[in-house]
mmCIF file of C-alpha atoms in Angstrom:
data_model
loop_
_atom_site.group_PDB
_atom_site.id
_atom_site.type_symbol
_atom_site.label_atom_id
_atom_site.label_comp_id
_atom_site.label_asym_id
_atom_site.label_seq_id
_atom_site.Cartn_x
_atom_site.Cartn_y
_atom_site.Cartn_z
ATOM 1 C CA MET A 30 27.178 168.784 108.705
ATOM 2 C CA THR A 31 30.204 170.002 110.288
ATOM 3 C CA VAL A 32 33.373 170.644 108.294
ATOM 4 C CA PRO A 33 36.419 169.080 109.883
ATOM 5 C CA THR A 34 39.029 171.593 110.707
ATOM 6 C CA ILE A 35 42.599 170.881 109.784
ATOM 7 C CA GLU A 36 45.210 172.330 112.038
ATOM 8 C CA GLN A 37 47.715 174.083 109.875
ATOM 9 C CA PRO A 38 51.376 173.702 110.766
ATOM 10 C CA ARG A 39 53.032 176.739 112.000
ATOM 11 C CA ALA A 40 54.717 178.532 109.218
ATOM 12 C CA ARG A 41 58.248 179.704 109.488
ATOM 13 C CA GLY A 42 58.581 183.304 110.443
ATOM 14 C CA THR A 43 55.901 183.248 113.079
ATOM 15 C CA ALA A 44 56.585 184.640 116.445
ATOM 16 C CA ALA A 45 57.100 181.166 117.855
ATOM 17 C CA GLY A 46 59.374 180.215 114.918
ATOM 18 C CA THR A 47 61.511 183.298 114.962
ATOM 19 C CA ALA A 48 62.110 183.335 118.686
ATOM 20 C CA PRO A 49 65.024 180.810 118.655
ATOM 21 C CA THR A 50 66.649 182.653 115.724
ATOM 22 C CA GLY A 51 66.471 185.880 117.641
ATOM 23 C CA ARG A 52 68.015 184.235 120.705
ATOM 24 C CA ARG A 53 70.799 182.780 118.568
ATOM 25 C CA ALA A 54 71.469 186.184 117.076
ATOM 26 C CA SER A 55 71.499 187.785 120.489
ATOM 27 C CA LEU A 56 73.922 185.117 121.684
ATOM 28 C CA THR A 57 76.051 185.036 118.554
ATOM 29 C CA ARG A 58 76.719 188.781 118.303
ATOM 30 C CA PRO A 59 78.517 189.167 121.645
ATOM 31 C CA HIS A 60 80.259 185.867 120.932
ATOM 32 C CA HIS A 61 81.673 187.338 117.713
ATOM 33 C CA LEU A 62 82.636 190.556 119.468
ATOM 34 C CA PHE A 63 84.462 188.563 122.144
ATOM 35 C CA ALA A 64 86.305 186.552 119.473
ATOM 36 C CA TRP A 65 87.319 189.698 117.620
ATOM 37 C CA GLY A 66 88.481 191.189 120.904
ATOM 38 C CA LEU A 67 90.730 188.192 121.491
ATOM 39 C CA ILE A 68 92.385 188.304 118.070
ATOM 40 C CA ALA A 69 92.522 192.108 117.851
ATOM 41 C CA PRO A 70 96.010 192.384 119.453
ATOM 42 C CA ALA A 71 97.371 189.804 117.026
ATOM 43 C CA VAL A 72 95.775 191.585 114.066
ATOM 44 C CA VAL A 73 97.211 194.939 115.187
ATOM 45 C CA LEU A 74 100.684 193.448 115.599
ATOM 46 C CA PHE A 75 100.397 191.713 112.229
ATOM 47 C CA VAL A 76 99.525 194.977 110.535
ATOM 48 C CA PHE A 77 102.235 197.039 112.263
ATOM 49 C CA VAL A 78 105.145 194.591 112.120
ATOM 50 C CA PHE A 79 104.334 192.809 108.851
ATOM 51 C CA ILE A 80 101.990 194.645 106.504
ATOM 52 C CA ILE A 81 103.217 198.216 107.054
ATOM 53 C CA PRO A 82 106.955 197.351 106.754
ATOM 54 C CA ILE A 83 106.307 195.434 103.529
ATOM 55 C CA VAL A 84 104.298 198.294 102.054
ATOM 56 C CA TYR A 85 106.943 200.812 103.159
ATOM 57 C CA SER A 86 109.742 198.665 101.725
ATOM 58 C CA GLY A 87 107.814 198.267 98.475
ATOM 59 C CA GLY A 88 107.443 202.040 98.256
ATOM 60 C CA LEU A 89 111.167 202.559 98.889
ATOM 61 C CA SER A 90 112.038 200.056 96.168
ATOM 62 C CA LEU A 91 110.228 202.235 93.607
ATOM 63 C CA MET A 92 112.077 205.387 94.598
ATOM 64 C CA GLY A 93 115.581 206.667 93.910
ATOM 65 C CA THR A 94 117.754 209.675 94.532
ATOM 66 C CA ALA A 95 118.726 212.317 92.001
ATOM 67 C CA ALA A 96 120.488 215.660 92.169
ATOM 68 C CA GLY A 97 118.046 218.509 92.584
ATOM 69 C CA ALA A 98 117.872 221.570 90.416
ATOM 70 C CA SER A 99 119.057 223.859 93.182
ATOM 71 C CA ALA A 100 122.433 225.550 93.083
ATOM 72 C CA TYR A 101 123.813 223.291 95.820
ATOM 73 C CA GLY A 102 122.716 220.093 94.052
ATOM 74 C CA VAL A 103 120.778 218.694 96.967
ATOM 75 C CA ARG A 104 119.764 215.096 96.255
ATOM 76 C CA GLU A 105 116.068 214.384 96.456
ATOM 77 C CA GLU A 106 113.784 211.365 96.201
ATOM 78 C CA VAL A 107 112.359 210.659 92.744
ATOM 79 C CA PHE A 108 110.132 207.898 91.380
ATOM 80 C CA VAL A 109 112.185 205.406 89.331
ATOM 81 C CA GLY A 110 109.624 202.616 88.915
ATOM 82 C CA LEU A 111 111.283 199.225 88.517
ATOM 83 C CA GLY A 112 114.727 200.735 88.048
ATOM 84 C CA ASN A 113 116.017 199.440 91.392
ATOM 85 C CA TYR A 114 114.818 195.917 90.570
ATOM 86 C CA VAL A 115 116.626 196.028 87.210
ATOM 87 C CA LYS A 116 119.735 197.329 88.966
ATOM 88 C CA VAL A 117 119.658 194.466 91.464
ATOM 89 C CA LEU A 118 119.023 191.787 88.832
ATOM 90 C CA GLU A 119 121.851 193.119 86.632
ATOM 91 C CA ASP A 120 124.335 193.030 89.515
ATOM 92 C CA PRO A 121 126.540 189.878 89.252
ATOM 93 C CA THR A 122 127.157 189.873 93.008
ATOM 94 C CA PHE A 123 123.425 189.339 93.550
ATOM 95 C CA TRP A 124 123.445 186.174 91.433
ATOM 96 C CA THR A 125 126.644 184.976 93.091
ATOM 97 C CA SER A 126 125.010 185.375 96.485
ATOM 98 C CA LEU A 127 121.933 183.509 95.222
ATOM 99 C CA GLY A 128 124.186 180.697 93.992
ATOM 100 C CA ASN A 129 125.833 180.448 97.410
ATOM 101 C CA LEU A 130 122.377 180.425 98.986
ATOM 102 C CA ALA A 131 121.206 177.620 96.659
ATOM 103 C CA VAL A 132 124.251 175.462 97.514
ATOM 104 C CA TYR A 133 123.748 176.173 101.197
ATOM 105 C CA ALA A 134 120.040 175.225 101.102
ATOM 106 C CA LEU A 135 120.591 172.100 98.966
ATOM 107 C CA PHE A 136 122.978 170.693 101.559
ATOM 108 C CA LEU A 137 121.402 172.078 104.720
ATOM 109 C CA VAL A 138 117.734 171.097 104.324
ATOM 110 C CA PRO A 139 118.196 167.375 103.429
ATOM 111 C CA ILE A 140 120.871 166.854 106.089
ATOM 112 C CA MET A 141 118.724 168.672 108.654
ATOM 113 C CA MET A 142 115.617 166.609 107.893
ATOM 114 C CA LEU A 143 117.334 163.213 107.661
ATOM 115 C CA THR A 144 119.237 163.762 110.898
ATOM 116 C CA ALA A 145 116.119 164.974 112.718
ATOM 117 C CA MET A 146 114.095 161.959 111.522
ATOM 118 C CA LEU A 147 116.860 159.552 112.591
ATOM 119 C CA LEU A 148 117.136 161.116 116.051
ATOM 120 C CA ALA A 149 113.347 161.130 116.494
ATOM 121 C CA LEU A 150 113.150 157.425 115.581
ATOM 122 C CA LEU A 151 115.990 156.605 117.963
ATOM 123 C CA LEU A 152 114.282 158.479 120.788
ATOM 124 C CA ASP A 153 111.060 156.573 120.092
ATOM 125 C CA LEU A 154 112.679 153.146 120.392
ATOM 126 C CA PRO A 155 111.138 151.131 123.251
ATOM 127 C CA ARG A 156 114.569 150.254 124.694
ATOM 128 C CA ALA A 157 115.981 153.799 124.496
ATOM 129 C CA HIS A 158 117.693 154.784 127.749
ATOM 130 C CA LEU A 159 118.088 158.268 129.219
ATOM 131 C CA ARG A 160 115.293 159.479 126.953
ATOM 132 C CA ALA A 161 114.550 162.672 128.893
ATOM 133 C CA PHE A 162 118.231 163.618 129.076
ATOM 134 C CA SER A 163 118.676 162.867 125.352
ATOM 135 C CA ARG A 164 115.705 165.074 124.431
ATOM 136 C CA MET A 165 117.104 167.923 126.504
ATOM 137 C CA ALA A 166 120.624 167.480 125.091
ATOM 138 C CA ILE A 167 119.329 167.464 121.494
ATOM 139 C CA PHE A 168 117.024 170.452 122.008
ATOM 140 C CA LEU A 169 119.387 172.568 124.129
ATOM 141 C CA PRO A 170 121.441 174.017 121.196
ATOM 142 C CA TYR A 171 118.211 175.492 119.777
ATOM 143 C CA GLY A 172 118.035 177.768 122.817
ATOM 144 C CA VAL A 173 121.454 179.239 122.086
ATOM 145 C CA PRO A 174 121.207 182.479 120.044
ATOM 146 C CA SER A 175 122.624 182.167 116.557
ATOM 147 C CA VAL A 176 125.154 184.940 117.203
ATOM 148 C CA ILE A 177 126.504 183.172 120.292
ATOM 149 C CA ALA A 178 126.595 179.846 118.426
ATOM 150 C CA ALA A 179 128.553 181.402 115.546
ATOM 151 C CA LEU A 180 131.077 182.964 117.956
ATOM 152 C CA MET A 181 131.498 179.694 119.819
ATOM 153 C CA TRP A 182 132.032 177.641 116.674
ATOM 154 C CA GLY A 183 134.266 180.347 115.231
ATOM 155 C CA PHE A 184 136.478 179.949 118.299
ATOM 156 C CA LEU A 185 136.655 176.221 117.559
ATOM 157 C CA TYR A 186 137.347 176.783 113.827
ATOM 158 C CA VAL A 187 140.486 178.919 114.255
ATOM 159 C CA PRO A 188 143.461 176.495 114.391
ATOM 160 C CA GLU A 189 145.671 178.800 116.456
ATOM 161 C CA ILE A 190 143.237 178.945 119.415
ATOM 162 C CA SER A 191 140.964 175.914 118.889
ATOM 163 C CA PRO A 192 141.417 173.146 121.497
ATOM 164 C CA ILE A 193 140.266 170.635 118.871
ATOM 165 C CA TYR A 194 143.124 171.495 116.513
ATOM 166 C CA GLN A 195 145.588 171.563 119.398
ATOM 167 C CA LEU A 196 144.428 168.134 120.591
ATOM 168 C CA ALA A 197 144.713 166.795 117.034
ATOM 169 C CA ASP A 198 148.276 168.153 116.783
ATOM 170 C CA THR A 199 149.134 166.299 119.984
ATOM 171 C CA PHE A 200 148.266 163.022 118.275
ATOM 172 C CA GLY A 201 149.922 164.025 114.996
ATOM 173 C CA LEU A 202 146.648 164.627 113.151
ATOM 174 C CA GLN A 203 145.945 167.530 110.806
ATOM 175 C CA PHE A 204 142.365 168.680 110.361
ATOM 176 C CA PRO A 205 141.467 170.911 107.387
ATOM 177 C CA THR A 206 140.886 174.569 108.141
ATOM 178 C CA LEU A 207 137.177 175.087 107.623
ATOM 179 C CA LEU A 208 137.425 178.859 107.391
ATOM 180 C CA ARG A 209 139.410 178.793 104.149
ATOM 181 C CA GLY A 210 138.235 178.505 100.555
ATOM 182 C CA ASP A 211 135.157 176.502 99.720
ATOM 183 C CA LEU A 212 135.222 174.723 103.091
ATOM 184 C CA VAL A 213 133.790 177.837 104.696
ATOM 185 C CA MET A 214 130.356 176.733 103.451
ATOM 186 C CA THR A 215 130.794 173.547 105.504
ATOM 187 C CA ALA A 216 131.606 175.662 108.550
ATOM 188 C CA ILE A 217 128.421 177.729 108.139
ATOM 189 C CA ILE A 218 126.211 174.673 107.553
ATOM 190 C CA ASN A 219 127.645 172.966 110.632
ATOM 191 C CA VAL A 220 126.742 175.927 112.865
ATOM 192 C CA VAL A 221 123.175 176.103 111.550
ATOM 193 C CA LEU A 222 122.703 172.315 111.803
ATOM 194 C CA TRP A 223 123.919 172.324 115.393
ATOM 195 C CA GLY A 224 121.334 174.918 116.340
ATOM 196 C CA GLY A 225 118.369 173.699 114.269
ATOM 197 C CA ILE A 226 118.318 169.905 114.498
ATOM 198 C CA GLY A 227 116.897 169.893 118.034
ATOM 199 C CA PHE A 228 113.809 171.911 117.068
ATOM 200 C CA ASN A 229 112.953 169.616 114.137
ATOM 201 C CA THR A 230 113.686 166.488 116.166
ATOM 202 C CA ILE A 231 111.286 167.472 118.944
ATOM 203 C CA ILE A 232 108.492 168.210 116.439
ATOM 204 C CA LEU A 233 108.933 164.838 114.720
ATOM 205 C CA TYR A 234 109.249 163.003 118.041
ATOM 206 C CA THR A 235 106.038 164.641 119.275
ATOM 207 C CA SER A 236 104.305 163.510 116.102
ATOM 208 C CA LEU A 237 105.495 159.959 116.770
ATOM 209 C CA GLN A 238 103.942 160.082 120.244
ATOM 210 C CA SER A 239 100.488 160.495 118.658
ATOM 211 C CA LEU A 240 100.849 157.143 116.868
ATOM 212 C CA PRO A 241 98.450 154.575 118.408
ATOM 213 C CA LYS A 242 100.393 152.043 120.456
ATOM 214 C CA GLU A 243 97.947 149.306 119.460
ATOM 215 C CA GLN A 244 99.103 149.635 115.850
ATOM 216 C CA ILE A 245 102.740 149.131 116.803
ATOM 217 C CA ASP A 246 101.896 146.250 119.140
ATOM 218 C CA ALA A 247 99.931 144.550 116.356
ATOM 219 C CA ALA A 248 102.907 144.930 114.016
ATOM 220 C CA ARG A 249 105.219 143.362 116.609
ATOM 221 C CA ILE A 250 102.827 140.448 117.099
ATOM 222 C CA ASP A 251 102.881 139.931 113.329
ATOM 223 C CA GLY A 252 106.668 139.613 113.503
ATOM 224 C CA CYS A 253 107.800 143.068 112.361
ATOM 225 C CA ASP A 254 111.105 144.222 113.767
ATOM 226 C CA GLU A 255 111.904 147.819 114.661
ATOM 227 C CA PRO A 256 113.388 148.811 111.242
ATOM 228 C CA ARG A 257 110.226 147.584 109.454
ATOM 229 C CA ILE A 258 107.973 149.321 111.979
ATOM 230 C CA ALA A 259 109.923 152.533 111.439
ATOM 231 C CA TRP A 260 109.750 152.268 107.624
ATOM 232 C CA TYR A 261 106.148 151.101 107.150
ATOM 233 C CA ILE A 262 104.356 152.673 110.144
ATOM 234 C CA LYS A 263 106.284 155.471 111.824
ATOM 235 C CA LEU A 264 107.692 157.302 108.806
ATOM 236 C CA PRO A 265 104.342 157.458 106.922
ATOM 237 C CA HIS A 266 102.710 158.716 110.131
ATOM 238 C CA ILE A 267 105.085 161.691 110.458
ATOM 239 C CA VAL A 268 104.910 162.790 106.805
ATOM 240 C CA PRO A 269 102.796 165.935 107.592
ATOM 241 C CA ALA A 270 105.145 166.936 110.408
ATOM 242 C CA THR A 271 108.132 166.276 108.142
ATOM 243 C CA ILE A 272 106.690 168.551 105.449
ATOM 244 C CA LEU A 273 106.035 171.251 108.051
ATOM 245 C CA THR A 274 109.574 171.104 109.435
ATOM 246 C CA GLY A 275 110.941 170.971 105.886
ATOM 247 C CA LEU A 276 109.050 174.168 105.090
ATOM 248 C CA PHE A 277 110.464 175.811 108.218
ATOM 249 C CA SER A 278 113.960 174.691 107.217
ATOM 250 C CA ILE A 279 113.611 176.117 103.687
ATOM 251 C CA ILE A 280 112.389 179.469 105.011
ATOM 252 C CA GLY A 281 115.166 179.508 107.589
ATOM 253 C CA ALA A 282 117.759 178.710 104.927
ATOM 254 C CA LEU A 283 116.617 181.668 102.815
ATOM 255 C CA GLN A 284 116.963 183.934 105.851
ATOM 256 C CA VAL A 285 120.506 182.969 106.821
ATOM 257 C CA TYR A 286 122.447 185.984 108.012
ATOM 258 C CA SER A 287 123.761 185.897 111.583
ATOM 259 C CA GLU A 288 126.095 182.913 111.262
ATOM 260 C CA PRO A 289 128.011 184.040 108.111
ATOM 261 C CA GLN A 290 128.022 187.655 109.307
ATOM 262 C CA MET A 291 129.715 186.682 112.585
ATOM 263 C CA LEU A 292 132.147 184.275 110.907
ATOM 264 C CA SER A 293 133.096 186.905 108.300
ATOM 265 C CA SER A 294 135.202 188.659 110.952
ATOM 266 C CA LEU A 295 137.366 185.515 111.206
ATOM 267 C CA THR A 296 137.961 184.768 107.536
ATOM 268 C CA PRO A 297 138.258 186.666 104.244
ATOM 269 C CA ALA A 298 136.417 183.794 102.492
ATOM 270 C CA ILE A 299 133.088 185.376 103.539
ATOM 271 C CA ASN A 300 132.654 188.803 101.986
ATOM 272 C CA SER A 301 129.876 191.332 102.427
ATOM 273 C CA THR A 302 127.844 189.859 99.531
ATOM 274 C CA TYR A 303 128.295 186.159 100.333
ATOM 275 C CA PHE A 304 124.562 185.674 100.979
ATOM 276 C CA PRO A 305 121.664 187.852 99.720
ATOM 277 C CA LEU A 306 120.742 189.230 103.149
ATOM 278 C CA MET A 307 124.377 190.228 103.744
ATOM 279 C CA ARG A 308 124.233 192.112 100.456
ATOM 280 C CA VAL A 309 121.017 193.817 101.569
ATOM 281 C CA TYR A 310 122.679 194.880 104.826
ATOM 282 C CA ARG A 311 125.690 196.257 102.914
ATOM 283 C CA ASP A 312 123.506 198.285 100.550
ATOM 284 C CA ALA A 313 121.290 199.636 103.323
ATOM 285 C CA PHE A 314 123.816 200.541 106.027
ATOM 286 C CA ALA A 315 127.283 200.606 104.388
ATOM 287 C CA HIS A 316 126.368 202.165 101.023
ATOM 288 C CA ASP A 317 123.318 204.089 102.323
ATOM 289 C CA ASP A 318 121.262 202.771 99.403
ATOM 290 C CA LEU A 319 117.942 201.876 101.004
ATOM 291 C CA ASN A 320 116.169 201.755 97.652
ATOM 292 C CA SER A 321 118.293 198.941 96.185
ATOM 293 C CA ALA A 322 118.236 197.127 99.537
ATOM 294 C CA SER A 323 114.428 197.319 99.552
ATOM 295 C CA ALA A 324 114.215 195.995 95.991
ATOM 296 C CA ALA A 325 116.472 193.043 96.852
ATOM 297 C CA SER A 326 114.401 192.381 99.984
ATOM 298 C CA ILE A 327 111.162 192.308 97.978
ATOM 299 C CA ILE A 328 112.715 189.869 95.493
ATOM 300 C CA LEU A 329 113.813 187.563 98.316
ATOM 301 C CA ALA A 330 110.394 187.776 99.977
ATOM 302 C CA LEU A 331 108.653 186.833 96.722
ATOM 303 C CA ALA A 332 111.065 183.904 96.240
ATOM 304 C CA THR A 333 110.320 182.714 99.793
ATOM 305 C CA VAL A 334 106.561 182.894 99.227
ATOM 306 C CA LEU A 335 106.907 181.056 95.896
ATOM 307 C CA LEU A 336 108.944 178.226 97.424
ATOM 308 C CA SER A 337 106.508 177.937 100.328
ATOM 309 C CA LEU A 338 103.551 177.680 97.939
ATOM 310 C CA LEU A 339 105.373 175.031 95.902
ATOM 311 C CA VAL A 340 106.033 172.942 99.011
ATOM 312 C CA LEU A 341 102.434 173.271 100.241
ATOM 313 C CA GLY A 342 101.104 172.527 96.752
ATOM 314 C CA GLY A 343 103.221 169.382 96.570
ATOM 315 C CA GLN A 344 101.905 168.326 99.961
ATOM 316 C CA ARG A 345 98.275 168.723 98.881
ATOM 317 C CA LEU A 346 98.924 166.895 95.607
ATOM 318 C CA ALA A 347 100.523 163.985 97.462
ATOM 319 C CA ALA A 348 97.623 163.900 99.929
ATOM 320 C CA ARG A 349 95.071 163.714 97.086
ATOM 321 C CA ARG A 350 96.942 160.866 95.427
ATOM 322 C CA ASN A 351 97.121 158.916 98.684
ATOM 323 C CA ALA A 352 93.426 159.541 99.454
#
């Protein structure tokens, strides 16, 4: 009697079973090395232009100067801990600059986003004419450097040399002087809006181009007019792009510096501590107080990160509720 033999399946780990794994490993390792080689320049730049300056600024914010014990009283660097942060937070000019920044951001970001959404919807209309020229005209101010834009608008704001004020005088009209009093905030916001709306409009318009045309055609067949299509189809479709551009606008608002700094030479309504970054520049280069300037910079950076996390957290929460 012969005993039937049962062919056992090949167990894992045999030579035949491990061969593909070995080939994958041999193929994967150079693939990983190639990927790391591609991102290495970006990582090096990130470390040198982002990580190291932040660490250096953080170290400066914990240091201070004090008179040495030598006969000539040479000032030397000493560790002061959080003393510079307390000094910044106890300075009333810092809170005044933060208040100006809050007013600036509260007006700038909503106006920027609403205007960009309106322009993107208008460009996406099926009967829109001169669409390519309109896109270029809307985006072109974004290519103008902020310093040049501030100088140009400053030329238009001064009544004695502005052609707008002179033309208004010809017709007996009197425009308010935007570089005086509280209206100077309007002048700054106008310059930043002029330069930033084109960037946000192009992003939102590009997002609209990814909307399936069949969906819009079906809505038209069902009798929807363009305002209803924009409200019920287009605006919900560009919500992620709107949040992204809103985040960019918030970060940009917290970093405002060039426009008020250039306009400050035309009006006494903008002083050296009007915005937080202007105060940082004054402390660092006019008062030669790099330690307080570093502490204020770290506080602003933390506030920017906190606001960014709040916006992204709100986006994820809204996405979960809609899922």
